């Protein structure tokens, strides 16, 4: 196969973004169709990007013989069914995180995907960010020795609207899940126990929905490494995504990129430029790289850089964090059953 | 009073340092005597700095009419008795942290100090570091709005010898106590509950003594602000003391100072100079400033910048953290009784 | 016109780069043909990028009625003739710098371009770099007040081969010309007099060709602002492009971007990542933006952001700098006649 | 000799500063007398610092047998006579820069100092700044290979009053002289030729006195290394003292220290703290270190870190720069005769 024919299912902001990046940056893939229950958005996306086909029902696309793979960017509650349908139709599947909101659904999905022997990648795009990749390389090559403490800061610039929060599964499944994945990616170690505290400090409507908007989660890893993640739904200074790893031989930090490299000095001090606004800007290249990796794995029949298991475990950790928050006690991952 | 006459009790590293700083940097104070159970060190210190009197037993010094104040730098287990003796002799007291290792002793001490109406300051020198003071000023003047998340990183450069660990009261009473104080100092808020995890990753001998050398402590404040402290007994890159506060209007970071301002660029990147080695170098000015503040409070009969209560509460938090670590559960400060 | 049909003349590294960027990033332009005297490279470029036509002789392309504009990336000595031919054929022209190596040729070119009323843009891509644009905006909006001193550092990572140096017109026409343009762009002021010193410190072969590889040029502007540019053909730590402007109200610095945002701390200090390797990496977006601006000016019949005069003046400054170096004296621009 | 007895001649700001630093920081020296033509200031200084003797006429001090050395901080026009008198009285001499404003006087001074065999040090305190010392060490140990380009930025925070400018000898003798010394110190190479341009952009009164307030000076060194110094009498963002050296194997930068290490991030970007205000703050330790070195050289009868020749050559360079500015042409140091 020299060119992978792809359909994008769900043409909201992320779906359309993937379609555009494939068109412009991934020469060995081609979006041949899009689908969205809101058919107008699918049609508009197709027109704008010169994609020949736009459907309301993704199942019609799956009948297409020429189709090799699907990229699923629909709302989370629909992921499991679409993945199973696509896998059953022998299409390779890329799906935005999380796979599903219940472990039972996730396990169903993984079972189908495995038995159908299709490629399955979950959208943890941060693994494809050049800065975090450099960090991982430093750790793997022993530059900081054995990891002792991992710290992840992950803060949105602007809080989501309450409607979004309602269907999000809570801050841990929606937001921290990326950090749980980052922790596993960087350390190649597994979390055994978590403890979470949270507050509603940004938007009281988030609290009324039973969620928190500010959280600190501590992680105990199998190796004894300690971890801590701090999250906020609002960092007025921009999208803040940092990592720090203390090791026996040194420390590694991933800083935030800034919008430009200018410095302005006056009586008040020296002002450097703001952070990038949000994930779309910060992870542009990472989004491209993750699809590129998916496409290459298909073409060259290689293992994927994010497996189904990599999609499942962060959900387990998120469940444990939520249980910890609810019960105000440390929770072992082994307590979370499918 | 135009010049405060001071005795330094305990002339180990810290005691001698205070004596030297007073001589060179604090014109309105004078060290007129030193004492140490190891009399030779007291005598050497006195000779080196031109101090007229050196005793083995501090109680002989307390008889001295001319003496206004004592600076206590002995081992922690002797603090309570010396403070009480000095206060009873109507001497003002500066004492290195912690006041004592049990709350009962601390409460005894505070009772005596209060009833004798002497000034009493505990040695939390970090409050006098220009960088943390600037941070506090930024918070107080509303530059970052309401605090949402406080993060403190505090790592020693070199782990202590096992003998030191043995009498230290554990990492929380010995090391994190400074961070508990910093949290209270910066936020002017009180901790309600803590949760601590720890590991032995630096030196197994520390583990065999029942202590940990790596720890992460989460804090829940009355206001709902969340906090997290990470400690390590070993940061090979130097003494690491940072603070970060996320607020509703911005973020504040206190970075580490470096040994110089040079940058060296080559194929590998750009190398900036190492951090300062340890607390003696990092907090030189802070150590001077804290004694200067103590002396000024005596001369001008002002309130002290660190009160007896400020010395007590971090011990309570440390107890709670230790209980949390032992029982692997969040512990409320209200659970810690005298 | 909704889509500009473009031919790229000269399909070496830069020409091919422009063709690729147009294909992927500039939807309202289309490369319909390429030409190169080395026809194989034109053909390969066309095949790789799906461009329908590849010629040896650019004049055959100019006959094409459908062609709207040409992008000239041939060797400098051929620029003038191609520009004139293209302009005479009523094609808009984008030409890499410099327009030509003699002022007489440049003036001929400008006369033809003006009389034929085609758009003409010179390839000073740095004007389209987001960092320098931010700097200009700061200056224009008065953030630093009146400019007093301008400093430009411009250093190649790897020296060019002697063959390249031979036809380059010397360091000032080849390399510093970009800095002369940057000076005019940022300050919106004109250079009156220059003084240049130079050395051969990088590669003696460059010296044997009568050129220097290290140079410092001071500039006197009409307003009294002082400027200084330092150049080197070799910065082993990467492609170094910085600007600093001291003004009456503050200072502005444009720093170098780095390849990633990681920091690695150990006993030696803290290592940040290297600079980008060379101009291709550093100015990727700037190269895209300059062509985008050219295309938009054609479509919307707007003024160009880099005029013919903007292409001419830096050549005059470069001549003056070369004369200054040769005669070891300050040289006024008014001494340089066509 | 275990303690050097010193007199400070000239008790203005700098003289008093030296007296205070000796008292507090240099245990093996003692200020036994001060002198100032404005006797009141001498008396006040003596009282404040507990110095036993204050004279109007420095010559009376020189009669003192117990006196070992003098520190001369008077106005420049008096330096030569005082140095000669002190040397003739067999006192070691530390003198603030410049030795004198004419080379003839300087040569007289050096002749006397040499024939009387007293120690003689000129006040180039920047050589004793830890940051520049680290830079020198990097160069000496080959960390950047052979130096190719040296850049020095030296800007005052606040322009001097016109009265000061009047007697200053002009910007090059008053201000750039420190940079000329720094260039020689760092590179251990000699300047052969200079070219200077200047403008009056800060204060027209400086221009009316025949001086400039903004200058750029290029330097050609014997080795072929190129240098450039930029000066301004006003940097509103603080006292700006930076150095950069490009070498065959890397680049070295000395950055400015800041007043503290805090960073404040909000929508506008990240604000770091201002630079130190002026030379008194920036070079506190350097001022102490230079006197310490002078005292040690006396006690241990060692060579001085700044020789008489080191005091003379920067004056020659300053003369050449002034001549270059006046005549608008490069000037060789060999053109400057005593």
PDB file of C-alpha atoms in Angstrom, chain C residues 3 17 36 40 42 45 87 105 184 271 291 320 336:
ATOM      1  CA  UNK C   3      -5.615  31.192  -7.748  1.00  0.00           C
ATOM      2  CA  UNK C  17      11.582  24.517  -1.253  1.00  0.00           C
ATOM      3  CA  UNK C  36      16.188  24.844 -14.683  1.00  0.00           C
ATOM      4  CA  UNK C  40      17.054  16.864 -14.716  1.00  0.00           C
ATOM      5  CA  UNK C  42      13.568  20.553 -12.903  1.00  0.00           C
ATOM      6  CA  UNK C  45      11.181  18.434  -8.857  1.00  0.00           C
ATOM      7  CA  UNK C  87       8.316  41.507 -16.548  1.00  0.00           C
ATOM      8  CA  UNK C 105      21.745  46.049 -13.644  1.00  0.00           C
ATOM      9  CA  UNK C 184      15.907  49.359   7.431  1.00  0.00           C
ATOM     10  CA  UNK C 271      21.709  22.661  29.447  1.00  0.00           C
ATOM     11  CA  UNK C 291       5.323  33.892  -0.853  1.00  0.00           C
ATOM     12  CA  UNK C 320      29.715  50.909   0.770  1.00  0.00           C
ATOM     13  CA  UNK C 336      28.204  54.792  -4.177  1.00  0.00           C
TER      14      UNK C 336
END
